[in-house]
Amino acid sequence: MSDIKFKQRLTVEQVEEGTDLAPKFQDDGLIPVVTTDHESGELLMHGYMNEEALKKTIELGEAVYYSRSRETLWHKGATSGLVQTVKEMRIDDDQDCVWLRVEVQGNGASCHVGYRSCFYRSVPTGENFEQKDGELNFEEDEKVFDPKEVYGDAPNPTKL
């Protein structure tokens, strides 16, 4: 395990205005992470880290998440080659959410379905939702890669 030690959360001022890294993990031991492309700002994915994943991300300079579906650490790109090199890591005001700004290796995709972003569909809002009967709109025209070629017979992490 890592030599990195997070600071104890002592005061609101320390957490919000200080320089101590004192992340607040949820009751399940996880902290949410939003990941964007370093150059374009495009939202690539949302995931979670446990304490070990956060420490490994800091150590390696590459994104390591905690997979809730597989219940294990997930070094992004270890299987696909689509490693996310961390260009900047931020933590929000009360230190309960992480933002990674990354450069994606390979073809630049971050979604296991094959799209560049995990947010490849939009949800209609207001009157449009009823008019379209809630039908999602595809915002990415084509997949960047074929998941079957990349992941083979590995189980799909999406849970019904």
Short mmCIF file of C-alpha atoms in Angstrom, two decimals:
data_model
loop_
_atom_site.label_atom_id
_atom_site.label_comp_id
_atom_site.label_asym_id
_atom_site.label_seq_id
_atom_site.Cartn_x
_atom_site.Cartn_y
_atom_site.Cartn_z
CA MET A 1 0.00 0.00 0.00
CA SER A 2 0.96 3.60 -0.49
CA ASP A 3 2.94 5.88 1.79
CA ILE A 4 0.43 8.64 1.03
CA LYS A 5 -1.49 9.72 4.09
CA PHE A 6 -4.57 11.89 3.99
CA LYS A 7 -5.06 14.47 6.72
CA GLN A 8 -7.72 14.08 9.39
CA ARG A 9 -10.73 16.36 8.88
CA LEU A 10 -10.64 18.70 11.87
CA THR A 11 -12.43 21.94 10.99
CA VAL A 12 -14.60 23.32 8.22
CA GLU A 13 -11.99 26.04 7.64
CA GLN A 14 -9.23 23.44 7.23
CA VAL A 15 -11.32 21.43 4.74
CA GLU A 16 -12.69 24.37 2.72
CA GLU A 17 -9.93 26.98 2.90
CA GLY A 18 -6.77 25.09 3.84
CA THR A 19 -4.12 23.19 1.93
CA ASP A 20 -4.61 19.80 3.64
CA LEU A 21 -5.85 16.96 1.46
CA ALA A 22 -8.56 15.49 3.69
CA PRO A 23 -11.02 13.68 1.40
CA LYS A 24 -14.44 12.67 2.70
CA PHE A 25 -15.38 9.19 1.56
CA GLN A 26 -19.05 8.17 1.64
CA ASP A 27 -20.34 5.58 4.11
CA ASP A 28 -19.54 2.88 1.52
CA GLY A 29 -15.90 4.04 1.44
CA LEU A 30 -16.17 5.66 -1.99
CA ILE A 31 -15.73 9.18 -3.35
CA PRO A 32 -17.30 10.23 -6.68
CA VAL A 33 -15.01 11.21 -9.54
CA VAL A 34 -15.82 13.20 -12.68
CA THR A 35 -13.36 12.85 -15.53
CA THR A 36 -12.97 15.30 -18.40
CA ASP A 37 -10.66 15.63 -21.39
CA HIS A 38 -7.76 17.91 -20.47
CA GLU A 39 -7.76 19.71 -23.83
CA SER A 40 -11.43 20.05 -24.77
CA GLY A 41 -13.11 19.91 -21.35
CA GLU A 42 -15.50 17.23 -22.66
CA LEU A 43 -17.07 15.14 -19.91
CA LEU A 44 -15.76 11.62 -20.41
CA MET A 45 -17.06 9.64 -17.45
CA HIS A 46 -18.17 9.49 -13.86
CA GLY A 47 -16.80 6.87 -11.51
CA TYR A 48 -15.78 6.22 -7.94
CA MET A 49 -12.56 5.76 -6.01
CA ASN A 50 -11.93 4.16 -2.68
CA GLU A 51 -8.98 5.32 -0.58
CA GLU A 52 -6.58 2.89 -2.27
CA ALA A 53 -7.66 3.97 -5.78
CA LEU A 54 -7.22 7.66 -4.92
CA LYS A 55 -3.75 7.00 -3.54
CA LYS A 56 -2.76 4.92 -6.60
CA THR A 57 -4.03 7.65 -8.93
CA ILE A 58 -1.86 10.19 -7.12
CA GLU A 59 1.16 7.86 -7.17
CA LEU A 60 0.88 6.72 -10.80
CA GLY A 61 -0.44 9.86 -12.45
CA GLU A 62 -2.94 7.57 -14.18
CA ALA A 63 -6.62 7.10 -13.34
CA VAL A 64 -7.41 4.20 -11.04
CA TYR A 65 -11.04 3.78 -10.05
CA TYR A 66 -13.00 1.39 -7.86
CA SER A 67 -15.40 -0.75 -9.89
CA ARG A 68 -18.62 -1.16 -7.95
CA SER A 69 -19.86 -3.89 -10.29
CA ARG A 70 -16.66 -5.95 -10.05
CA GLU A 71 -15.87 -4.83 -6.49
CA THR A 72 -12.19 -4.30 -7.27
CA LEU A 73 -9.67 -1.65 -8.28
CA TRP A 74 -9.83 -0.72 -11.94
CA HIS A 75 -6.75 0.82 -13.56
CA LYS A 76 -8.42 2.51 -16.51
CA GLY A 77 -6.90 1.24 -19.73
CA ALA A 78 -5.14 -1.81 -18.27
CA THR A 79 -7.17 -4.07 -20.59
CA SER A 80 -8.06 -1.72 -23.44
CA GLY A 81 -4.86 0.33 -23.64
CA LEU A 82 -6.99 3.48 -23.21
CA VAL A 83 -5.04 4.68 -20.17
CA GLN A 84 -6.11 8.01 -18.71
CA THR A 85 -3.01 10.06 -17.94
CA VAL A 86 -3.89 12.58 -15.24
CA LYS A 87 -2.91 16.09 -16.28
CA GLU A 88 -4.64 17.73 -13.32
CA MET A 89 -6.53 16.49 -10.27
CA ARG A 90 -8.83 18.75 -8.29
CA ILE A 91 -11.00 18.20 -5.25
CA ASP A 92 -14.16 20.19 -4.56
CA ASP A 93 -14.83 22.69 -1.77
CA ASP A 94 -15.79 20.17 0.93
CA GLN A 95 -13.45 17.50 -0.45
CA ASP A 96 -16.13 14.91 -1.20
CA CYS A 97 -15.75 14.80 -4.99
CA VAL A 98 -12.71 14.51 -7.27
CA TRP A 99 -12.28 15.98 -10.76
CA LEU A 100 -9.70 14.43 -13.07
CA ARG A 101 -8.56 16.23 -16.20
CA VAL A 102 -6.98 13.54 -18.35
CA GLU A 103 -5.36 12.73 -21.65
CA VAL A 104 -6.65 9.42 -22.97
CA GLN A 105 -4.12 7.21 -24.71
CA GLY A 106 -4.88 5.12 -27.80
CA ASN A 107 -7.98 6.16 -29.72
CA GLY A 108 -9.14 8.56 -27.00
CA ALA A 109 -12.23 6.61 -25.91
CA SER A 110 -13.26 6.31 -22.27
CA CYS A 111 -16.52 4.36 -22.53
CA HIS A 112 -16.63 0.56 -22.32
CA VAL A 113 -19.52 0.62 -24.83
CA GLY A 114 -17.09 1.96 -27.46
CA TYR A 115 -17.92 5.67 -27.52
CA ARG A 116 -15.47 8.46 -26.68
CA SER A 117 -17.56 9.62 -23.71
CA CYS A 118 -19.81 7.62 -21.41
CA PHE A 119 -22.27 10.50 -21.87
CA TYR A 120 -23.02 9.78 -25.54
CA ARG A 121 -26.80 10.27 -25.24
CA SER A 122 -28.84 13.29 -24.18
CA VAL A 123 -32.17 13.32 -22.35
CA PRO A 124 -34.90 15.60 -23.71
CA THR A 125 -36.27 18.05 -21.15
CA GLY A 126 -39.43 20.07 -20.67
CA GLU A 127 -42.07 19.63 -23.38
CA ASN A 128 -39.55 17.78 -25.56
CA PHE A 129 -39.52 14.90 -23.09
CA GLU A 130 -43.23 14.23 -23.56
CA GLN A 131 -43.13 14.91 -27.31
CA LYS A 132 -40.34 12.39 -27.74
CA ASP A 133 -41.83 10.00 -25.17
CA GLY A 134 -38.55 10.18 -23.23
CA GLU A 135 -36.51 8.82 -26.14
CA LEU A 136 -32.77 9.45 -25.75
CA ASN A 137 -30.82 11.27 -28.47
CA PHE A 138 -27.44 9.94 -29.60
CA GLU A 139 -24.87 12.76 -29.51
CA GLU A 140 -21.97 10.66 -30.81
CA ASP A 141 -22.51 9.33 -34.32
CA GLU A 142 -20.30 6.27 -34.17
CA LYS A 143 -18.27 4.15 -31.82
CA VAL A 144 -14.54 4.70 -31.58
CA PHE A 145 -13.85 0.99 -31.08
CA ASP A 146 -15.60 -2.38 -31.04
CA PRO A 147 -15.91 -3.54 -27.42
CA LYS A 148 -15.96 -7.22 -28.43
CA GLU A 149 -12.57 -6.84 -30.11
CA VAL A 150 -11.10 -5.01 -27.11
CA TYR A 151 -12.66 -6.88 -24.18
CA GLY A 152 -13.40 -10.25 -25.71
CA ASP A 153 -15.47 -12.43 -23.38
CA ALA A 154 -14.94 -10.26 -20.30
CA PRO A 155 -18.24 -9.72 -18.47
CA ASN A 156 -20.04 -6.45 -19.19
CA PRO A 157 -19.87 -4.22 -16.08
CA THR A 158 -23.39 -2.82 -16.66
CA LYS A 159 -25.84 -4.26 -14.14
CA LEU A 160 -29.57 -4.47 -14.84
#
